[in-house]
CSV table of C-alpha atoms in Angstrom, one decimal:
chain,number,residue,atom,x,y,z
A,78,MET,CA,72.2,58.0,39.6
A,79,LYS,CA,69.2,58.6,41.9
A,80,ARG,CA,69.4,58.7,45.7
A,81,ILE,CA,67.9,55.2,45.9
A,82,ASP,CA,70.8,53.9,43.8
A,83,ALA,CA,73.2,55.4,46.4
A,84,ILE,CA,71.2,54.0,49.3
A,85,ASN,CA,71.4,50.5,47.7
A,86,GLU,CA,75.2,50.7,47.6
A,87,ILE,CA,75.5,52.1,51.1
A,88,ALA,CA,73.1,49.5,52.5
A,89,ALA,CA,75.4,46.7,51.0
A,90,LYS,CA,78.4,48.2,52.7
A,91,VAL,CA,76.6,48.5,56.0
A,92,LYS,CA,75.3,44.9,55.9
A,93,GLU,CA,78.8,43.6,55.1
A,94,SER,CA,80.6,45.7,57.7
A,95,GLY,CA,78.1,45.6,60.5
A,96,ALA,CA,78.2,49.4,60.7
A,97,LEU,CA,75.6,51.5,62.5
A,98,LEU,CA,73.7,53.5,60.0
A,99,ILE,CA,72.1,56.9,60.6
A,100,GLY,CA,69.6,58.0,58.0
A,101,ASN,CA,68.4,61.6,57.5
A,102,ILE,CA,64.9,63.0,57.3
A,103,GLY,CA,61.6,61.7,55.8
A,104,ILE,CA,61.8,60.1,52.4
A,105,PRO,CA,65.4,59.1,52.5
A,106,CYS,CA,64.7,57.2,55.7
A,107,LYS,CA,61.7,55.5,54.1
A,108,GLU,CA,64.0,54.5,51.2
A,109,ILE,CA,66.6,53.1,53.6
A,110,HIS,CA,64.0,51.3,55.6
A,111,HIS,CA,62.5,49.8,52.4
A,112,VAL,CA,65.9,48.7,51.0
A,113,CYS,CA,67.5,47.5,54.2
A,114,ASP,CA,65.7,47.6,57.5
A,115,ILE,CA,68.1,46.1,60.1
A,116,PRO,CA,68.3,46.9,63.8
A,117,THR,CA,71.6,48.8,63.4
A,118,ASN,CA,69.8,51.5,61.4
A,119,PHE,CA,68.6,54.7,63.1
A,120,TYR,CA,66.0,56.6,61.2
A,121,MET,CA,66.2,60.3,62.0
A,122,LEU,CA,62.7,61.0,60.8
A,123,GLY,CA,62.2,64.7,61.6
A,124,SER,CA,65.4,66.6,62.3
A,125,MET,CA,66.7,68.0,59.1
A,126,GLY,CA,70.4,68.7,59.2
A,127,LEU,CA,71.3,66.5,62.2
A,128,ALA,CA,72.1,63.0,60.8
A,129,SER,CA,75.7,64.0,60.3
A,130,SER,CA,76.0,65.4,63.8
A,131,ILE,CA,74.3,62.4,65.4
A,132,GLY,CA,76.5,60.1,63.4
A,133,LEU,CA,79.6,62.0,64.6
A,134,GLY,CA,78.5,61.9,68.2
A,135,LEU,CA,77.8,58.1,68.0
A,136,ALA,CA,81.2,57.5,66.4
A,137,LEU,CA,82.9,59.4,69.2
A,138,ALA,CA,80.9,57.7,71.9
A,139,ARG,CA,81.5,54.2,70.3
A,140,PRO,CA,85.0,54.1,68.8
A,141,ASP,CA,84.7,50.3,68.7
A,142,LYS,CA,81.9,50.5,66.1
A,143,LYS,CA,81.9,51.7,62.5
A,144,VAL,CA,79.3,54.4,61.9
A,145,VAL,CA,77.9,55.5,58.5
A,146,ALA,CA,75.6,58.6,58.2
A,147,ILE,CA,73.6,59.5,55.1
A,148,ASP,CA,72.7,63.1,54.8
A,149,GLY,CA,71.4,65.2,51.9
A,150,ASP,CA,72.6,68.4,50.4
A,151,GLY,CA,69.7,70.3,51.9
A,152,SER,CA,70.4,69.0,55.4
A,153,ILE,CA,74.1,69.7,55.1
A,154,LEU,CA,73.3,73.3,54.0
A,155,MET,CA,71.2,73.7,57.1
A,156,ASN,CA,74.1,72.5,59.4
A,157,MET,CA,77.3,73.4,57.7
A,158,GLY,CA,79.0,73.7,61.1
A,159,THR,CA,79.0,69.9,61.3
A,160,LEU,CA,81.7,69.7,58.5
A,161,ALA,CA,84.1,71.8,60.7
A,162,THR,CA,83.3,69.6,63.7
A,163,ILE,CA,83.9,66.4,61.7
A,164,ALA,CA,87.3,67.8,60.6
A,165,THR,CA,88.2,68.8,64.1
A,166,GLN,CA,87.3,65.4,65.6
A,167,SER,CA,88.2,63.2,62.5
A,168,PRO,CA,87.2,59.8,64.0
A,169,GLU,CA,88.7,56.8,62.3
A,170,ASN,CA,85.3,55.0,62.5
A,171,TYR,CA,83.0,57.6,60.9
A,172,LEU,CA,81.9,57.9,57.3
A,173,LEU,CA,79.5,60.6,56.1
A,174,VAL,CA,77.9,60.1,52.8
A,175,ILE,CA,76.2,63.3,51.4
A,176,VAL,CA,73.8,62.6,48.7
A,177,ASP,CA,73.7,65.8,46.7
A,178,ASN,CA,70.7,65.7,44.3
A,179,GLY,CA,70.4,69.5,44.2
A,180,ALA,CA,67.0,69.4,45.8
A,181,TYR,CA,65.0,69.3,49.0
A,182,GLY,CA,63.6,65.9,48.2
A,183,SER,CA,61.4,65.5,51.3
A,184,THR,CA,59.5,68.8,50.8
A,185,GLY,CA,58.8,68.7,47.0
A,186,ASN,CA,62.2,68.8,45.2
A,187,GLN,CA,62.7,72.5,45.4
A,188,PRO,CA,66.3,73.3,44.2
A,189,THR,CA,69.0,73.8,46.8
A,190,ALA,CA,72.1,76.0,46.4
A,191,THR,CA,74.1,73.0,45.2
A,192,SER,CA,72.0,73.0,42.0
A,193,VAL,CA,73.3,76.5,41.2
A,194,VAL,CA,76.7,77.3,42.8
A,195,THR,CA,77.6,75.6,46.1
A,196,ASP,CA,80.1,72.7,45.9
A,197,LEU,CA,79.8,70.6,49.1
A,198,ALA,CA,83.0,68.7,48.5
A,199,ALA,CA,84.9,72.1,48.3
A,200,VAL,CA,83.0,73.3,51.4
A,201,ALA,CA,84.0,70.1,53.3
A,202,ARG,CA,87.6,70.5,52.3
A,203,GLY,CA,87.5,74.2,53.2
A,204,ALA,CA,86.3,73.2,56.7
A,205,GLY,CA,89.4,71.1,57.1
A,206,ASN,CA,88.4,67.6,56.0
A,207,ARG,CA,91.2,65.8,54.3
A,208,ASP,CA,89.4,62.6,53.3
A,209,VAL,CA,86.7,64.0,50.8
A,210,LEU,CA,85.8,62.0,47.8
A,211,GLU,CA,83.3,62.7,45.0
A,212,VAL,CA,81.3,60.1,42.9
A,213,SER,CA,78.5,60.3,40.4
A,214,THR,CA,77.7,56.7,39.4
A,215,PRO,CA,76.6,53.6,41.4
A,216,GLU,CA,79.7,51.7,40.2
A,217,GLY,CA,81.9,54.6,41.4
A,218,LEU,CA,80.2,54.7,44.7
A,219,ARG,CA,80.5,50.9,45.1
A,220,ASP,CA,84.3,51.1,44.4
A,221,VAL,CA,84.9,54.0,46.8
A,222,LEU,CA,82.9,52.3,49.5
A,223,LYS,CA,85.0,49.2,49.2
A,224,LYS,CA,88.1,51.1,50.1
A,225,THR,CA,86.8,53.9,52.3
A,226,GLU,CA,86.1,53.6,56.0
A,227,LYS,CA,86.3,57.2,57.1
A,228,GLY,CA,85.8,60.7,55.9
A,229,ILE,CA,83.2,62.2,53.6
A,230,ILE,CA,81.8,61.0,50.3
A,231,VAL,CA,79.8,63.4,48.2
A,232,VAL,CA,77.5,61.5,45.8
A,233,LYS,CA,76.1,63.6,42.9
A,234,ALA,CA,72.7,62.3,42.1
A,235,GLU,CA,69.6,63.4,40.2
A,236,PRO,CA,66.6,64.6,42.1
A,237,GLY,CA,63.7,62.2,42.6
A,238,ASN,CA,62.1,60.1,45.2
A,239,THR,CA,60.9,56.5,45.2
A,240,ASP,CA,57.4,55.5,46.4
A,241,ALA,CA,58.8,53.7,49.5
A,242,PRO,CA,56.2,52.8,52.1
A,243,VAL,CA,55.8,54.7,55.4
A,244,ILE,CA,57.9,53.4,58.3
A,245,GLU,CA,55.4,51.7,60.6
A,246,MET,CA,57.6,51.9,63.8
A,247,THR,CA,57.1,54.7,66.2
A,248,PRO,CA,60.0,57.1,67.0
A,249,GLU,CA,60.2,55.4,70.4
A,250,GLY,CA,60.3,52.0,68.8
A,251,ILE,CA,63.1,53.1,66.4
A,252,ILE,CA,65.2,54.5,69.2
A,253,LYS,CA,64.7,51.5,71.5
A,254,ARG,CA,65.6,49.0,68.8
A,255,PHE,CA,68.7,51.0,67.9
A,256,MET,CA,69.8,51.5,71.4
A,257,ASP,CA,69.4,47.9,72.3
A,258,ILE,CA,71.7,46.9,69.4
A,259,SER,CA,74.1,49.8,69.4
A,260,SER,CA,74.9,49.5,73.1
A,261,GLN,CA,76.1,46.0,72.7
A,262,PRO,CA,79.9,45.4,72.8
A,263,SER,CA,81.6,44.9,69.5
A,264,HIS,CA,82.9,41.4,68.8
């Protein structure tokens, strides 16, 4: 499975559930945008390691809305403290999907520590998270997403990027569109 396969499965869940989606840096955001550009998506274009924290903050601020964040292994390695904070807060409406492809995909596919030794599911559990699942196929991810509303899913994937087009919206346009929709009351 490649990251784009995981994004396709996550996008299907987001569209079905109406969840708010937080995407991580660069190429993954371009892939999300290409697969499923909807106003409930927030593209975190330039802050590596913060999609999980932004998603958590949003879930805490808006307990009436489901929130899904997609982060990569490189991003989680940059901000491992987020795993302990997620465990401490443990919101019922927050799902973090970590796509672990063992590479820094947005900067040239250099290997991360997860390609050698670091097990992010074990790290998440060690930080106190009880709801941690691991998958490695699109079908497995689809099945887990059907029955999982909160916690952490670590998706093992192969390195590689698609040739998704550049997001034409400005950062200001992205945030305005997202704030307009995310601030509306849930139905």
